[in-house]
Amino acid sequence: FFYIDNFSVLYFALKSSDKGWFRSLFVHKVDARKDAHSNLLSKKETSNLYKIQFHNIKPECLEAYNSLEAEVQKRLHQDQDYPCEVVGSWNTWYGEQDQSVHLWRYTGGYPALTECLQKLNNNKEYLEFRKERAKMLISRRNQLLLEFSFWNEPLPRPGPNIYEMRTYYLKPGTMIEWGNHWARAIKYRQENNEAVGGFFSQIGDLYVVHHLWAYENLQTREETRNSAWQKEGWDANVYYTVPLIRSMESRIMIPTKISPLQ
């Protein structure tokens, strides 16, 4: 009975206190915070807001859609009155087929987004574009995003590249812990300049993370990802972040001709 009694004492001691030294060996803790994760994880030196669009296109309309979208994006870039810019535009290669993905940056945050939408709603040419585009679409959705403070700023780059967008749907309440781990882990994924940008959702589907990577080709992608496992610490990041995920998906994307990210 000696061993049973001592085990019982240890068990009830652990149940009564979350701060026991024995429990701390097995439980990975994150300090309690008293602020929104958007304030704790986003870049303080910028006031950028991002919008990501997913457009599912009728297969027979994909080429016409790309041409029409390119013309509108070009005009918006040339017009200084609109406080927005296209970060990147892609067609999905592997993943959801006949899909176009656009990432926009609004310099100035929510006021810039509001200003841009108001101007576009009063632009007759843009309203005609939307009507024409609607004929080509099956469905569309979007999200408003902030960028993680520890990720690269998504800047134009030459090609040719393929891009992978890895999307993680996290368990509610785990965004801070995710950020804590990836703030350390991102250093393992910088050697080949593959890290493009990291974002988390603010409006739309919540507790969603998008990591954007660039590779020369699929073989380079495999080699780069495999090399991360040879670095001490990467395995710990995977070990601690996998339990935070509800589901995840990967898209391999090809940039459109006018995309700043080539």
Tab-separated table of C-alpha atoms in Angstrom, residues 12-228:
chain	number	residue	atom	x	y	z
A	12	PHE	CA	-4.154	14.860	-5.723
A	13	ALA	CA	-1.297	17.335	-5.304
A	14	LEU	CA	-1.139	17.768	-9.082
A	15	LYS	CA	-4.905	18.108	-9.317
A	16	SER	CA	-4.941	20.856	-6.708
A	17	SER	CA	-2.175	22.976	-8.192
A	18	ASP	CA	-1.262	23.867	-11.757
A	19	LYS	CA	2.042	25.321	-10.629
A	20	GLY	CA	3.693	22.194	-9.278
A	21	TRP	CA	7.227	21.553	-10.463
A	22	PHE	CA	6.340	18.014	-11.591
A	23	ARG	CA	3.437	19.191	-13.752
A	24	SER	CA	5.550	21.943	-15.282
A	25	LEU	CA	7.779	19.277	-16.813
A	26	PHE	CA	4.944	18.104	-19.037
A	27	VAL	CA	2.717	21.121	-19.620
A	28	HIS	CA	3.912	23.835	-22.012
A	29	LYS	CA	2.525	27.089	-20.679
A	30	VAL	CA	1.984	30.478	-22.226
A	31	ASP	CA	1.821	33.515	-19.985
A	32	ALA	CA	-1.621	34.995	-19.525
A	33	ARG	CA	-2.192	38.197	-21.513
A	34	LYS	CA	-4.550	41.078	-20.999
A	35	ASP	CA	-4.738	42.491	-24.501
A	36	ALA	CA	-6.184	41.476	-27.871
A	37	HIS	CA	-3.920	39.160	-29.839
A	38	SER	CA	-4.121	41.606	-32.752
A	39	ASN	CA	-2.276	44.178	-30.622
A	40	LEU	CA	0.272	41.695	-29.313
A	41	LEU	CA	1.172	39.974	-32.584
A	42	SER	CA	0.895	42.592	-35.350
A	43	LYS	CA	3.535	45.071	-36.465
A	44	LYS	CA	3.494	48.257	-34.416
A	45	GLU	CA	5.644	50.274	-36.826
A	46	THR	CA	3.111	49.968	-39.649
A	47	SER	CA	-0.611	50.483	-39.944
A	48	ASN	CA	-1.119	48.168	-42.888
A	49	LEU	CA	-4.297	46.160	-43.325
A	50	TYR	CA	-4.473	43.284	-45.785
A	51	LYS	CA	-7.382	41.767	-47.679
A	52	ILE	CA	-7.234	38.339	-49.238
A	53	GLN	CA	-9.754	37.349	-51.897
A	54	PHE	CA	-10.605	33.853	-53.101
A	55	HIS	CA	-12.493	33.820	-56.406
A	56	ASN	CA	-13.813	30.540	-57.802
A	57	ILE	CA	-14.121	31.005	-61.550
A	58	LYS	CA	-16.093	29.232	-64.233
A	59	PRO	CA	-13.479	27.055	-65.990
A	60	GLU	CA	-14.272	28.432	-69.432
A	61	CYS	CA	-13.838	32.019	-68.164
A	62	LEU	CA	-10.432	31.775	-66.463
A	63	GLU	CA	-8.417	33.405	-69.251
A	64	ALA	CA	-10.917	36.259	-69.711
A	65	TYR	CA	-11.075	36.759	-65.944
A	66	ASN	CA	-7.281	37.065	-65.665
A	67	SER	CA	-7.200	39.655	-68.452
A	68	LEU	CA	-10.002	41.729	-66.946
A	69	GLU	CA	-8.536	41.576	-63.417
A	70	ALA	CA	-5.089	42.574	-64.683
A	71	GLU	CA	-6.453	45.688	-66.389
A	72	VAL	CA	-8.295	46.848	-63.249
A	73	GLN	CA	-5.317	46.182	-60.969
A	74	LYS	CA	-3.046	48.131	-63.303
A	75	ARG	CA	-5.350	51.165	-63.251
A	76	LEU	CA	-5.679	51.114	-59.462
A	77	HIS	CA	-1.893	50.989	-59.086
A	78	GLN	CA	-1.471	53.983	-61.368
A	79	ASP	CA	-4.097	56.074	-59.546
A	80	GLN	CA	-2.587	57.672	-56.445
A	81	ASP	CA	-6.052	58.555	-55.119
A	82	TYR	CA	-6.601	54.947	-54.037
A	83	PRO	CA	-4.676	53.991	-50.857
A	84	CYS	CA	-4.381	50.332	-51.851
A	85	GLU	CA	-2.007	48.112	-53.795
A	86	VAL	CA	-1.892	44.530	-54.980
A	87	VAL	CA	0.722	42.522	-53.109
A	88	GLY	CA	0.217	39.435	-55.254
A	89	SER	CA	-2.226	37.667	-57.563
A	90	TRP	CA	-2.202	33.971	-58.352
A	91	ASN	CA	-4.068	31.118	-59.985
A	92	THR	CA	-4.224	27.913	-57.966
A	93	TRP	CA	-2.239	25.094	-59.527
A	94	TYR	CA	-2.696	22.396	-56.881
A	95	GLY	CA	-5.548	22.675	-54.405
A	96	GLU	CA	-8.912	24.159	-55.282
A	97	GLN	CA	-9.024	24.327	-59.075
A	98	ASP	CA	-10.076	27.293	-61.252
A	99	GLN	CA	-9.441	29.629	-58.352
A	100	SER	CA	-7.783	33.034	-58.263
A	101	VAL	CA	-6.239	34.468	-55.094
A	102	HIS	CA	-5.504	38.176	-54.597
A	103	LEU	CA	-3.691	39.797	-51.676
A	104	TRP	CA	-4.201	43.564	-51.211
A	105	ARG	CA	-2.477	46.009	-48.865
A	106	TYR	CA	-4.231	49.100	-47.470
A	107	THR	CA	-1.704	51.604	-46.191
A	108	GLY	CA	-3.397	53.361	-43.303
A	109	GLY	CA	-5.460	50.488	-41.947
A	110	TYR	CA	-9.242	50.545	-41.672
A	111	PRO	CA	-9.621	54.242	-42.623
A	112	ALA	CA	-7.751	53.539	-45.868
A	113	LEU	CA	-10.000	50.555	-46.577
A	114	THR	CA	-13.124	52.649	-45.993
A	115	GLU	CA	-11.823	55.479	-48.170
A	116	CYS	CA	-10.969	53.099	-50.983
A	117	LEU	CA	-14.355	51.368	-50.913
A	118	GLN	CA	-16.205	54.677	-50.949
A	119	LYS	CA	-14.252	55.873	-53.970
A	120	LEU	CA	-14.729	52.588	-55.822
A	121	ASN	CA	-18.467	52.620	-55.194
A	122	ASN	CA	-18.607	56.018	-56.905
A	123	ASN	CA	-16.470	54.902	-59.833
A	124	LYS	CA	-18.789	53.976	-62.728
A	125	GLU	CA	-16.015	52.209	-64.628
A	126	TYR	CA	-15.210	50.011	-61.633
A	127	LEU	CA	-18.897	49.179	-61.089
A	128	GLU	CA	-19.102	48.026	-64.702
A	129	PHE	CA	-16.030	45.874	-64.140
A	130	ARG	CA	-17.710	44.214	-61.171
A	131	LYS	CA	-20.802	43.428	-63.227
A	132	GLU	CA	-18.685	41.883	-65.963
A	133	ARG	CA	-16.604	39.938	-63.445
A	134	ALA	CA	-19.700	38.586	-61.713
A	135	LYS	CA	-20.659	36.760	-64.925
A	136	MET	CA	-17.417	34.775	-64.685
A	137	LEU	CA	-17.581	33.765	-61.018
A	138	ILE	CA	-19.068	30.749	-59.261
A	139	SER	CA	-18.398	32.097	-55.760
A	140	ARG	CA	-16.101	34.419	-53.860
A	141	ARG	CA	-15.052	35.143	-50.288
A	142	ASN	CA	-12.562	37.349	-48.499
A	143	GLN	CA	-10.863	38.015	-45.177
A	144	LEU	CA	-9.239	41.033	-43.567
A	145	LEU	CA	-5.792	40.240	-42.202
A	146	LEU	CA	-2.954	41.665	-40.135
A	147	GLU	CA	0.670	40.632	-40.612
A	148	PHE	CA	2.671	38.949	-37.871
A	149	SER	CA	5.354	41.218	-36.427
A	150	PHE	CA	8.081	38.566	-36.754
A	151	TRP	CA	7.451	37.727	-40.428
A	152	ASN	CA	9.024	39.282	-43.508
A	153	GLU	CA	7.335	42.251	-45.139
A	154	PRO	CA	5.822	40.898	-48.398
A	155	LEU	CA	7.783	42.764	-51.068
A	156	PRO	CA	7.865	42.387	-54.857
A	157	ARG	CA	10.284	39.721	-56.064
A	158	PRO	CA	11.423	38.530	-59.483
A	159	GLY	CA	10.534	35.115	-60.819
A	160	PRO	CA	9.917	32.600	-61.907
A	161	ASN	CA	8.601	31.137	-58.646
A	162	ILE	CA	5.789	28.980	-57.469
A	163	TYR	CA	4.036	30.015	-54.264
A	164	GLU	CA	2.621	27.924	-51.486
A	165	MET	CA	-0.064	29.268	-49.194
A	166	ARG	CA	-0.377	27.107	-46.120
A	167	THR	CA	-3.565	27.919	-44.217
A	168	TYR	CA	-4.053	26.853	-40.609
A	169	TYR	CA	-7.420	26.907	-38.847
A	170	LEU	CA	-6.540	27.207	-35.165
A	171	LYS	CA	-8.477	26.332	-32.063
A	172	PRO	CA	-10.053	29.495	-30.562
A	173	GLY	CA	-7.810	31.046	-27.922
A	174	THR	CA	-4.521	29.659	-29.272
A	175	MET	CA	-3.295	32.514	-31.490
A	176	ILE	CA	-0.891	33.926	-28.873
A	177	GLU	CA	0.690	30.533	-28.303
A	178	TRP	CA	1.006	30.031	-32.065
A	179	GLY	CA	2.734	33.402	-32.357
A	180	ASN	CA	5.107	32.622	-29.479
A	181	HIS	CA	6.337	29.472	-31.192
A	182	TRP	CA	6.567	30.859	-34.728
A	183	ALA	CA	8.445	33.950	-33.574
A	184	ARG	CA	11.271	31.524	-32.788
A	185	ALA	CA	10.649	29.039	-35.607
A	186	ILE	CA	10.708	31.493	-38.524
A	187	LYS	CA	14.511	31.706	-38.258
A	188	TYR	CA	14.709	28.096	-39.461
A	189	ARG	CA	12.954	29.017	-42.729
A	190	GLN	CA	14.986	31.993	-43.986
A	191	GLU	CA	18.092	30.500	-45.596
A	192	ASN	CA	16.656	30.174	-49.108
A	193	ASN	CA	14.624	33.391	-48.974
A	194	GLU	CA	11.452	31.304	-49.103
A	195	ALA	CA	9.478	33.213	-46.436
A	196	VAL	CA	7.215	35.795	-48.116
A	197	GLY	CA	4.643	36.773	-45.478
A	198	GLY	CA	2.630	35.610	-42.493
A	199	PHE	CA	-0.889	36.829	-41.685
A	200	PHE	CA	-3.755	36.189	-39.290
A	201	SER	CA	-7.432	36.946	-39.807
A	202	GLN	CA	-9.352	39.804	-38.210
A	203	ILE	CA	-12.657	39.688	-40.099
A	204	GLY	CA	-14.106	36.705	-41.935
A	205	ASP	CA	-13.168	33.211	-40.769
A	206	LEU	CA	-11.475	33.776	-37.407
A	207	TYR	CA	-8.403	32.109	-35.900
A	208	VAL	CA	-7.050	31.551	-39.399
A	209	VAL	CA	-3.344	31.863	-40.224
A	210	HIS	CA	-1.872	32.140	-43.725
A	211	HIS	CA	1.841	31.484	-44.336
A	212	LEU	CA	3.058	32.404	-47.813
A	213	TRP	CA	6.231	30.784	-49.213
A	214	ALA	CA	8.084	31.082	-52.524
A	215	TYR	CA	10.071	28.305	-54.206
A	216	GLU	CA	11.799	27.871	-57.542
A	217	ASN	CA	9.841	24.680	-58.194
A	218	LEU	CA	8.234	21.725	-56.411
A	219	GLN	CA	11.546	19.894	-56.041
A	220	THR	CA	13.114	22.937	-54.372
A	221	ARG	CA	10.109	23.124	-52.090
A	222	GLU	CA	10.627	19.543	-50.961
A	223	GLU	CA	14.359	20.020	-50.391
A	224	THR	CA	13.867	23.277	-48.476
A	225	ARG	CA	11.184	21.830	-46.228
A	226	ASN	CA	13.235	18.700	-45.550
A	227	SER	CA	16.307	20.756	-44.642
A	228	ALA	CA	14.370	22.455	-41.820
